[in-house]
Amino acid sequence: MRVTLVARPRAKPSLPVEAESIIPQNFLRGTDLTVYEGNKERRLEELFFITVEGPAVSPDQVEVVLMGATGRVKRVGEYMNAGRIVIEGDIGMHCGNFMSGGEIVIKSNADAWLGREMRGGRITCMGSTSHNCGAGYRGEKRGMRGGTIEIFGGAGDFAGEYLAGGEVRIHGSCGDMAGIEMRGGLLVIGGTVTRPCGNMTAGTAVVLGHVNRMLPTFQYQGVNDEVWDGKRLKMDVWEGDVANRGKGRLLVAVGK
Amino acid sequence: MKVVDVVCPFCGCLCDDLVVEVCDEKVVKVENGCTLASEKFLGDHRLQSPILREGFGWREIGYEEAISVAADILLAADLPLLYGWSGTHGEAQSVGVHLAEVLGGVIDNTSTVCHGPSILAIQEVGHPGCTLGQVKNRADVVVYWGANAIEAHPRHMSRYTTFTQGFFVKDAHLARTVIVVDTRRTETAEIADEFVQVEAGYDYEILSALRAIVRGREDVISGAVGGVAKTQLIRVAEICKRAKFGAIFFGLGLTMSAGKHKNIRNAIELVEELNRHTKWTISPMRGHWNVYGSNEVFTWISGYPFAVDFSRGIAFYNPGETTSVDILRRGECDACLVVGSDPGAHLPRACAAHLAKIPTIQLDPHVNATTHLATLQIPVAVSGIDAEGTAYRMDGVPIRVQKLVETKFPDDTEVLSAIYRRVREVKGQ
Amino acid sequence: MSGILVRNAFVIDPIKRISGEVMDIAIRDGWVVEDAGPDPVVIDASGCLTLPGGIDSHTHVCGTKVNFGRYMSPEDMRAGRTARRGVMHVTSGYSVPTTFGNSYRYSAMGYTTLLEGAMAPLEARHTHEEFTATPHQDMLANTLFDGNWSVMEAVRDRDIKRVAAIVAWTLSAVKGFAIKLTNPGGTEAWGWGQDVRGIHDQVPHFGVTPAEIISAMIEANEILRLPHSVHLHCNNLGVPGNYRTTLATIDLVPDLNPLRQSLYLTHAQFHAYGGSTWRDIDSRAEAICQAVNGKPIVMDMGQVMFGRTTTMTADGPMEWKLYMLHHNKWSNHDVELETGSGIIPVYYSRKSLVNCVMWAIGLELALLTNDPWQCLLSTDNPNGAPFVKYPEIIALLMSRRYREQEGTLLDPRTSHRTAIFSIDRELSWEEIAVMTRAGQAKALGITGLGKGHLGVGAAADLAIYPLDPDGIDPAVQVQEVIAGFSRTKYTIKRGRVVARDGEVIVEGANATIWSRSDVPSQYDMGQDPAFTEKFSQYYTVRMKNYPVQEAYLPRGVCIRTEAAL
Ligand code: SF4
Ligand SMILES: [Zn+2]
């Protein structure tokens, strides 16, 4: 089954829309779903032109395609466990929260908290994402626990904050403090990053580009030969964060 | 008439020992307060009646009309923002939360531009704190980090820390070691026993280094961090470890510099580490006199200290998303009610610009920067001068601010309650 | 207001010695009366267990540290959210719900009176503000004196009358109900990052011991003729081997009051540990119960239930030690000249032997205390578990089979470290009624206000449960018992139906009950030069701004006594 949702023009296009109902499994029972626009509950069809093609008996046979101005649509894919969501344009915050299976493909940019507290599945973002990608919720001690997030562009601050499991790959550059509070999992950054991995206790972070302002509390362990993306690289290995009795590993490509 | 033990409704110190002289229902003299206090009590150019924008001008209207206009604006909105709250008393804040709840709006206080990051840090690691008297009576080491107390909280040092005698600290001036950490040599730094000058934006690194040193891992630290020599860091760590009772006070220099809540978290974790050796506490230098009250009131009603979004019926909280600065910058809200604050003056320009675009209602006694953005302004009595109610000091101690003079103005609680009643009527509740 | 007639209720009212009689209860103007008057609203309670409104004699629901528990825990807030609905406000929170959340959830369980376990006098105004936002229960506040400098100095000077005078002044200033001692002396030591390790340890600088503080306060309490006894959280909470401290404390207690206990020992579970480390911890519930049986002492269980919760207590040093075990997050808040406090989130796990032992000890205490009036049901909410777990605890106490079932999920060593699985006793409906309301009313000394019973003249606080004691066997029908105690059919407070089938249907208007003991003028601390001088030198608020104004108690109920000074 293929469900196509084309955003209708809205009178107040800046109003946030909360659309956690947009997950593949919900469309097995039709399109009679609701979302919130500001403080008003709206039927899905008030905000989207909906077309449904083909049948499906289980969520993994459902593909949801979002088109049009969806940059303010939040929580798409929250709690999804199977199937596929393709977003042709930008997507709002909290896309793929708590996702445990299936796939989300974002063809443009994703706003903050992409894949927050994700448990499994895969998110691919062809553009860039904002802050707190793969992070946790306020006050919670674990962020993403499983699955994969791959960003072909860059990311904002605090990418992979509290990462506890799974993998976050950012091909471009990150803002400040990627991998902060990391306690597991793998974070790979292709470009530049500033002050990575503060307070990390476990897990592995790999920087293929350049590190600005390495934190003073990582202990240098020497150079290793590593293979990343099929390439052999010499990498500086750091352990930390010593400020926090940490035993995380931070690998930085030599000479970048 | 002289009134003694008056509470100052200006900064988070909430000094309660002012002597105020009242004559003909006007404050004519203030003793004991700092200059900020005098300005607050004596400055008085009140807006005399509610004003509603019409075309390019203003029309004076009555309170009843003002309340119904306000209610209509809020009811018509799809995402009203109720902002401010640090400049009013708790009873009004409480009505504000219930109003937001009924409207399905977002309520946020000025923490969004001051100690919001401190709250986020506390939510990650907790907060080892104490009341100010604990510091006054015991502290032999006091640290001001990114806080220029002398300017922003002029009596903080004389009432609570450096210069005041305490039960276990008889000769305060000699018995207390003062450490100041800042990016520039402030007035406060001038009186420090140890001044640590940090390169701007390097607080996080320095805190990490101190944590490592305190736990005996100075071996990993290089010769200098963020412009501070390792030798000085080691010396500071030693002073801290040798303290009998240490207290860190931090201000916007730490909350608003790069890293924001992670800086505060790092400072809290330094305090945690120090507690393995001796007694340490840490406290935010809250600016507005009752910003902490708004955090407290919001919390017991909604569960969250600021940035609470009721648009889905339940309370949702996620600073960065539900904070007013972010909501305004993204142009999300379509009406705003401002109480006890002047966002026109202290929010970033893009935010103020959005306020000018949407209907903005302000409850405030004075014409201020927000007036120029507002659609409607309703003058109210001033808490602590002609209105009374509860305030929470920067350390959480609740104090009742007094009503010193009679007034013709209703207070925030009364106006908000009237709006709340009207909204509920229209909603059929 | 028209009267209410509750028809055919299955009433258990231990204070009035009614144990399972089918009867009518007439209510008018908030009180239980002979005759409900013309055209009363009739409530059909046939087949429904009907009890006086529940009373929690030790819970943490309002005030500085409770609110800080919320403030620091958005993860807990999001774990229990309800939207605004009817007259019900939004609620958030699971282990530390918002004030309305607490009030609605207690009301759904039939609770109409709550005692906040710890109020720091300096921050009392905060507690009272939250009391007014907890509208469906009458509220009382334990007032902390454990590290009160003036008290400790008077104790050191062996001036009991002065101790009493300080307590009298403070209680009436802060509108407190009773004396609370939390780790007496220990909270002052914590001002220096230290603790006391036993009741005969010296408090740094003050030259007194916890034992001296406790004894003096017990005496002062009776001089003031306060309704409740001293309410004590013993030293060494949560420390393996601490049962010795608890037994030594029990030995201090004289019998001074014919109407009630002379000491209330709160959350006894946390004080009944044998062993010397976390590795060899075991239960000493039996020793504690033996010491308490027949003594002028009432305790509450402080039951631990498995799952996530938040611990919060004035016992600052204890929270630090606990943090050193859990390493999650830690808050601390010392209060000048008075007390301390700490908060950390915890997770009680069935996989942890220590947690299993704790779970067992609480139940053992309830089952090994002969007289249910001496061991009341509590979790020290939310320290042992959130209060919404009370129905499960009731079911555990009423069913041996349920205990055994639970046992199969626990660390198998639990049965070596505790005696829980060898106890046959299953509590009766009546014993549960004692442990959840009648016992509390008596221990708090508020039966005179019409609390805890349903005789004519009683406050019309009723809990009508969808439970038919004639129809179900609690030893077997565990789920029915849990469901029944979780949601009343009707909760009546002050003669109004406030909750139906778990939904609150009116806006509340509670009362705050406080104590005031009148002292002769030479004992008025407000006029005492040494006391006022100390105040102005060392507190950071002026004495004039310290007392809680009447404005904070819109419906204050004052229990006034004449001090024997
Ligand atoms: S320090 Fe602050 S509270 Fe004290 S008098 Fe000055 S402005 Fe007022
Ligand atoms: Zn307690």
XYZ file of N, CA and C in Angstrom, chain B residues 3-7 16-17 90-91 98 101-102 119 122-134 136-138 159-160 165-168 170 244-245 271-272 275-276 278-281 286 292 295-297 299-305 310 312-317 389-390 392-393 395-400 402 420 424 429, chain C residues 63-64 67-68 70-75 77-79 81-84 86-92 97-100 122-127 129-130 133 149 153 187-193 204-206 320 323-324 327-337 339 507 534 536-545 549 551-552:
474
model
N 7.590 51.985 57.349
C 7.302 50.557 57.410
C 8.651 49.834 57.446
N 8.807 48.916 58.395
C 10.088 48.214 58.505
C 9.977 46.802 57.934
N 11.131 46.200 57.712
C 11.213 44.825 57.212
C 10.409 44.652 55.921
N 10.563 45.608 55.045
C 9.881 45.558 53.754
C 10.700 44.715 52.786
N 10.010 43.959 51.953
C 10.674 43.082 50.989
C 10.881 43.847 49.678
N 14.736 41.520 52.687
C 13.472 41.790 53.386
C 13.678 42.705 54.586
N 14.710 43.537 54.504
C 15.028 44.388 55.657
C 14.954 45.867 55.303
N 3.090 34.963 43.140
C 2.717 33.583 42.866
C 1.248 33.356 42.594
N 0.402 34.093 43.278
C -1.033 33.888 43.109
C -1.436 34.196 41.666
N -3.439 28.178 35.023
C -4.776 27.638 34.757
C -5.385 28.250 33.489
N -3.906 26.513 30.582
C -4.461 25.171 30.523
C -5.832 25.189 29.829
N -6.662 26.136 30.215
C -7.999 26.216 29.621
C -7.926 26.628 28.152
N 18.165 25.047 34.712
C 17.103 24.075 34.974
C 17.362 22.796 34.177
N 20.039 20.865 35.881
C 19.545 20.250 37.110
C 18.707 19.022 36.776
N 17.975 19.096 35.688
C 17.166 17.947 35.302
C 18.034 16.776 34.847
N 19.267 17.060 34.461
C 20.164 15.955 34.096
C 20.871 15.366 35.309
N 21.313 16.219 36.219
C 22.151 15.697 37.308
C 21.721 16.088 38.715
N 20.666 16.876 38.843
C 20.236 17.285 40.175
C 20.910 18.570 40.612
N 20.640 18.950 41.842
C 21.141 20.240 42.309
C 21.506 20.205 43.788
N 22.791 20.111 44.097
C 23.195 20.235 45.501
C 23.208 21.697 45.926
N 22.181 22.122 46.596
C 22.057 23.534 46.967
C 21.764 23.700 48.444
N 21.372 24.894 48.811
C 21.065 25.196 50.204
C 20.430 26.574 50.255
N 19.896 26.936 51.413
C 19.411 28.307 51.552
C 20.616 29.226 51.781
N 20.410 30.494 51.532
C 21.523 31.447 51.604
C 22.105 31.562 53.012
N 21.277 31.333 54.017
C 21.773 31.414 55.387
C 22.796 30.335 55.696
N 22.672 29.243 55.017
C 23.645 28.161 55.193
C 25.022 28.665 54.753
N 25.892 31.893 54.538
C 26.247 32.991 55.446
C 26.868 32.458 56.742
N 26.281 31.412 57.291
C 26.741 30.936 58.589
C 27.950 30.014 58.526
N 28.209 29.421 57.369
C 29.244 28.394 57.346
C 30.358 28.579 56.329
N 24.806 40.720 52.386
C 23.777 40.041 53.188
C 24.041 38.545 53.366
N 24.596 37.932 52.339
C 24.631 36.468 52.370
C 26.026 35.840 52.340
N 28.809 38.565 58.662
C 29.263 37.659 59.706
C 28.277 36.498 59.827
N 28.806 35.308 60.053
C 27.925 34.163 60.228
C 28.241 33.466 61.534
N 27.409 32.518 61.891
C 27.540 31.836 63.179
C 28.910 31.172 63.329
N 29.355 30.507 62.276
C 30.652 29.834 62.338
C 31.742 30.659 61.663
N 32.997 34.209 62.115
C 32.843 35.458 62.857
C 33.480 36.637 62.117
N 35.941 24.135 54.411
C 35.038 23.426 55.329
C 33.628 23.416 54.734
N 33.292 24.526 54.125
C 31.990 24.634 53.457
C 32.187 25.579 52.278
N 30.813 20.164 41.755
C 30.366 20.242 43.146
C 30.117 18.843 43.709
N 29.536 18.012 42.894
C 29.309 16.627 43.323
C 30.650 15.969 43.669
N 32.032 17.156 46.892
C 31.342 16.627 48.060
C 31.903 15.285 48.520
N 32.682 14.657 47.677
C 33.361 13.440 48.135
C 34.498 13.788 49.083
N 34.570 17.274 50.834
C 34.076 18.165 51.878
C 32.708 18.669 51.448
N 32.208 19.682 52.125
C 30.844 20.118 51.830
C 30.840 21.245 50.798
N 30.118 21.072 49.730
C 29.975 22.111 48.707
C 28.534 22.227 48.239
N 28.172 23.436 47.911
C 26.842 23.667 47.338
C 26.989 24.599 46.135
N 19.704 34.009 40.514
C 18.516 34.339 39.730
C 18.282 35.837 39.745
N 12.000 32.590 40.332
C 11.968 31.252 40.925
C 10.552 30.887 41.357
N 8.884 29.441 38.468
C 9.304 28.045 38.280
C 8.574 27.116 39.253
N 8.480 27.556 40.502
C 7.847 26.717 41.529
C 6.355 26.524 41.229
N 5.677 27.635 40.956
C 4.227 27.559 40.733
C 3.926 26.722 39.482
N 5.629 24.430 38.308
C 5.964 23.035 38.566
C 4.886 22.327 39.372
N 4.382 22.961 40.436
C 3.420 22.165 41.209
C 2.099 22.013 40.480
N 1.800 22.924 39.560
C 0.542 22.760 38.820
C 0.732 21.890 37.571
N 1.811 22.152 36.819
C 1.917 21.474 35.526
C 2.981 20.371 35.515
N 3.903 20.411 36.469
C 4.990 19.437 36.497
C 6.299 19.975 35.949
N 6.258 21.140 35.315
C 7.467 21.657 34.663
C 7.704 23.124 35.041
N 8.979 23.495 35.171
C 9.280 24.845 35.673
C 9.106 25.977 34.669
N 0.391 23.466 26.640
C -0.879 22.772 26.909
C -1.709 22.584 25.644
N -2.048 20.399 23.524
C -2.678 19.085 23.334
C -3.549 18.684 24.523
N -3.799 19.601 25.446
C -4.594 19.231 26.621
C -3.706 18.814 27.779
N -2.769 17.919 27.534
C -1.795 17.542 28.558
C -0.689 18.593 28.591
N 0.156 18.493 29.620
C 1.294 19.411 29.694
C 2.488 18.771 28.998
N 3.054 19.501 28.043
C 4.251 18.999 27.350
C 5.371 20.014 27.537
N 6.574 19.510 27.679
C 7.705 20.378 28.010
C 8.905 19.961 27.199
N 1.601 39.484 47.791
C 1.565 38.103 47.326
C 2.885 37.413 47.611
N 3.012 36.191 47.091
C 4.151 35.352 47.446
C 5.254 35.439 46.406
N 9.416 33.815 45.658
C 10.431 32.833 46.050
C 11.803 33.411 45.758
N 12.597 33.480 46.818
C 13.945 34.004 46.698
C 14.775 33.080 45.816
N 17.025 31.175 46.357
C 17.335 29.881 46.973
C 16.081 29.096 47.342
N 14.914 29.582 46.945
C 13.684 28.826 47.197
C 12.943 29.228 48.454
N 13.478 30.164 49.220
C 12.764 30.589 50.426
C 11.584 31.484 50.022
N 10.372 31.081 50.420
C 9.198 31.859 50.038
C 8.970 33.023 51.003
N 8.732 34.178 50.467
C 8.549 35.382 51.278
C 7.335 36.125 50.739
N 6.561 36.686 51.637
C 5.384 37.437 51.188
C 5.757 38.899 50.996
N 4.750 42.789 50.565
C 3.646 43.518 51.181
C 3.016 44.529 50.240
N -9.722 34.852 33.092
C -9.943 33.402 33.239
C -11.441 33.080 33.337
N -13.618 30.961 30.598
C -14.373 29.761 30.966
C -15.855 29.910 30.628
N -17.694 26.508 30.599
C -17.276 25.698 31.761
C -17.762 26.317 33.064
N 5.427 20.891 49.142
C 6.500 21.655 49.759
C 7.765 21.681 48.923
N 8.761 22.327 49.472
C 9.977 22.624 48.734
C 10.612 21.393 48.102
N 8.386 19.568 45.481
C 8.327 20.303 44.225
C 9.661 20.226 43.491
N 10.730 20.151 44.270
C 12.017 20.003 43.591
C 12.120 18.642 42.928
N 9.734 17.228 41.470
C 9.066 17.392 40.165
C 9.971 18.164 39.210
N 10.444 19.293 39.724
C 11.257 20.234 38.948
C 12.435 19.542 38.261
N 13.071 18.632 38.985
C 14.277 18.012 38.436
C 13.973 16.759 37.610
N 12.693 16.407 37.451
C 12.378 15.115 36.844
C 11.353 15.184 35.715
N 11.656 15.840 34.612
C 10.684 15.836 33.504
C 10.397 14.418 33.019
N 11.366 13.532 33.219
C 11.138 12.146 32.794
C 10.061 11.485 33.646
N 7.639 13.338 35.129
C 6.415 14.088 34.811
C 5.729 13.491 33.592
N 6.523 13.128 32.591
C 5.870 12.628 31.382
C 5.351 11.202 31.560
N 5.741 10.571 32.675
C 5.303 9.190 32.896
C 3.872 9.099 33.425
N 0.581 11.425 32.670
C -0.055 12.662 32.234
C -1.523 12.467 31.954
N -2.343 13.401 32.436
C -3.739 13.416 32.021
C -4.090 14.833 31.585
N -5.020 14.909 30.681
C -5.439 16.211 30.152
C -6.501 16.821 31.058
N -6.733 18.087 30.883
C -7.830 18.729 31.585
C -9.139 18.067 31.148
N -13.350 17.887 32.456
C -14.379 18.288 33.412
C -13.813 19.305 34.376
N -13.964 19.033 35.676
C -13.396 19.959 36.656
C -11.944 19.609 36.966
N -11.448 18.529 36.366
C -10.091 18.089 36.705
C -9.053 18.846 35.891
N -8.071 19.360 36.618
C -6.962 20.026 35.954
C -6.045 18.997 35.314
N -5.189 19.515 34.444
C -4.098 18.711 33.903
C -3.314 18.088 35.052
N -2.850 16.857 34.896
C -1.906 16.321 35.873
C -0.690 15.767 35.149
N 0.433 15.774 35.850
C 1.662 15.173 35.333
C 2.309 14.399 36.457
N 3.669 13.188 41.474
C 2.675 13.883 40.650
C 2.536 15.343 41.075
N 1.957 16.117 40.179
C 1.607 17.485 40.500
C 0.583 17.482 41.633
N 0.368 18.639 42.228
C -0.522 18.664 43.400
C -1.913 18.143 43.048
N -2.414 18.560 41.910
C -3.746 18.068 41.531
C -3.691 16.572 41.229
N 11.306 27.315 57.756
C 11.648 28.494 56.961
C 10.910 28.499 55.618
N 10.563 27.313 55.143
C 9.921 27.220 53.834
C 8.457 26.787 53.940
N 7.895 26.984 55.121
C 6.530 26.516 55.385
C 5.509 27.135 54.435
N 5.737 28.389 54.113
C 4.780 29.072 53.234
C 4.583 28.287 51.930
N 5.666 27.722 51.457
C 5.591 26.936 50.223
C 4.668 25.729 50.411
N 4.870 25.009 51.509
C 4.023 23.843 51.780
C 2.552 24.263 51.806
N 1.151 26.818 50.394
C 0.665 27.165 49.051
C 0.260 25.902 48.295
N 1.078 24.877 48.415
C 0.726 23.632 47.712
C -0.464 22.934 48.359
N -3.470 23.883 46.753
C -3.606 23.315 45.408
C -3.739 21.787 45.456
N 18.714 24.941 65.743
C 19.786 25.402 66.635
C 19.280 25.780 68.019
N 20.357 23.983 71.508
C 20.984 24.724 72.608
C 20.195 24.570 73.907
N 21.161 16.038 60.467
C 20.994 17.042 59.416
C 21.860 18.263 59.704
N 22.109 18.552 60.979
C 23.032 19.647 61.311
C 24.466 19.225 60.939
N 24.816 18.011 61.288
C 26.160 17.523 60.943
C 26.378 17.592 59.435
N 25.313 17.351 58.703
C 25.393 17.372 57.239
C 25.726 18.765 56.696
N 25.472 19.777 57.518
C 25.917 21.123 57.168
C 27.420 21.163 56.929
N 28.131 20.215 57.492
C 29.580 20.086 57.275
C 29.906 18.848 56.446
N 28.900 18.267 55.849
C 29.143 17.059 55.069
C 29.342 15.820 55.929
N 28.163 17.808 65.934
C 29.291 18.734 65.925
C 28.882 20.110 66.450
N 29.732 20.665 67.245
C 29.581 22.002 67.823
C 28.506 22.126 68.906
N 27.386 21.424 68.808
C 26.265 21.736 69.686
C 26.271 20.995 71.023
N 22.728 11.385 50.162
C 24.068 11.376 49.562
C 24.616 9.957 49.496
N 22.873 8.123 46.859
C 23.356 8.571 45.548
C 24.665 7.880 45.193
N 25.516 7.686 46.178
C 26.781 7.018 45.925
C 26.561 5.569 45.467
N 24.098 6.621 41.648
C 24.740 7.465 40.633
C 23.820 7.931 39.524
N 22.590 8.239 39.847
C 21.729 8.770 38.804
C 21.753 10.289 38.859
N 20.961 10.897 39.704
C 21.120 12.332 39.935
C 20.804 12.634 41.379
N 21.352 13.743 41.833
C 21.303 14.021 43.260
C 20.999 15.483 43.516
N 19.960 15.737 44.293
C 19.717 17.095 44.752
C 19.788 17.129 46.265
N 20.215 18.267 46.752
C 20.357 18.453 48.180
C 19.925 19.883 48.481
N 19.299 20.078 49.615
C 18.878 21.441 49.949
C 18.900 21.589 51.464
N 19.990 22.188 51.966
C 20.096 22.428 53.407
C 19.341 23.701 53.753
N 18.689 23.674 54.901
C 17.928 24.847 55.328
C 18.568 25.422 56.587
N 18.977 26.670 56.514
C 19.708 27.331 57.587
C 19.031 27.186 58.945
N 19.832 26.869 59.943
C 19.439 26.765 61.354
C 18.366 25.702 61.630
N 17.349 22.372 59.190
C 17.307 20.984 58.724
C 17.989 20.867 57.367
N -14.922 20.761 42.344
C -13.707 21.458 42.741
C -13.616 21.389 44.257
N 19.217 35.987 68.243
C 19.792 34.915 67.442
C 19.151 34.917 66.056
N 17.748 37.408 64.428
C 18.109 38.493 63.511
C 19.567 38.376 63.079
N 20.400 37.725 63.877
C 21.796 37.597 63.463
C 22.029 36.514 62.428
N 21.345 35.397 62.559
C 21.763 34.258 61.751
C 20.779 33.810 60.676
N 19.526 34.113 60.827
C 18.617 33.823 59.714
C 18.819 34.861 58.618
N 18.397 34.543 57.405
C 18.467 35.532 56.320
C 17.098 36.134 56.015
N 16.091 35.786 56.824
C 14.842 36.539 56.740
C 14.591 37.164 58.101
N 13.892 38.264 58.074
C 13.579 38.942 59.321
C 12.497 38.165 60.055
N 12.528 38.252 61.361
C 11.566 37.512 62.169
C 10.125 37.889 61.805
N 9.929 39.145 61.452
C 8.579 39.588 61.115
C 8.068 38.916 59.834
N 8.982 38.594 58.941
C 8.574 37.994 57.670
C 8.536 36.468 57.703
N 1.354 33.815 57.119
C 0.162 34.636 57.353
C -1.117 33.820 57.176
N -3.480 34.375 55.389
C -3.885 34.327 53.980
C -3.567 32.973 53.348
N -2.579 32.265 53.896
C -2.193 30.985 53.306
C -3.052 29.819 53.784
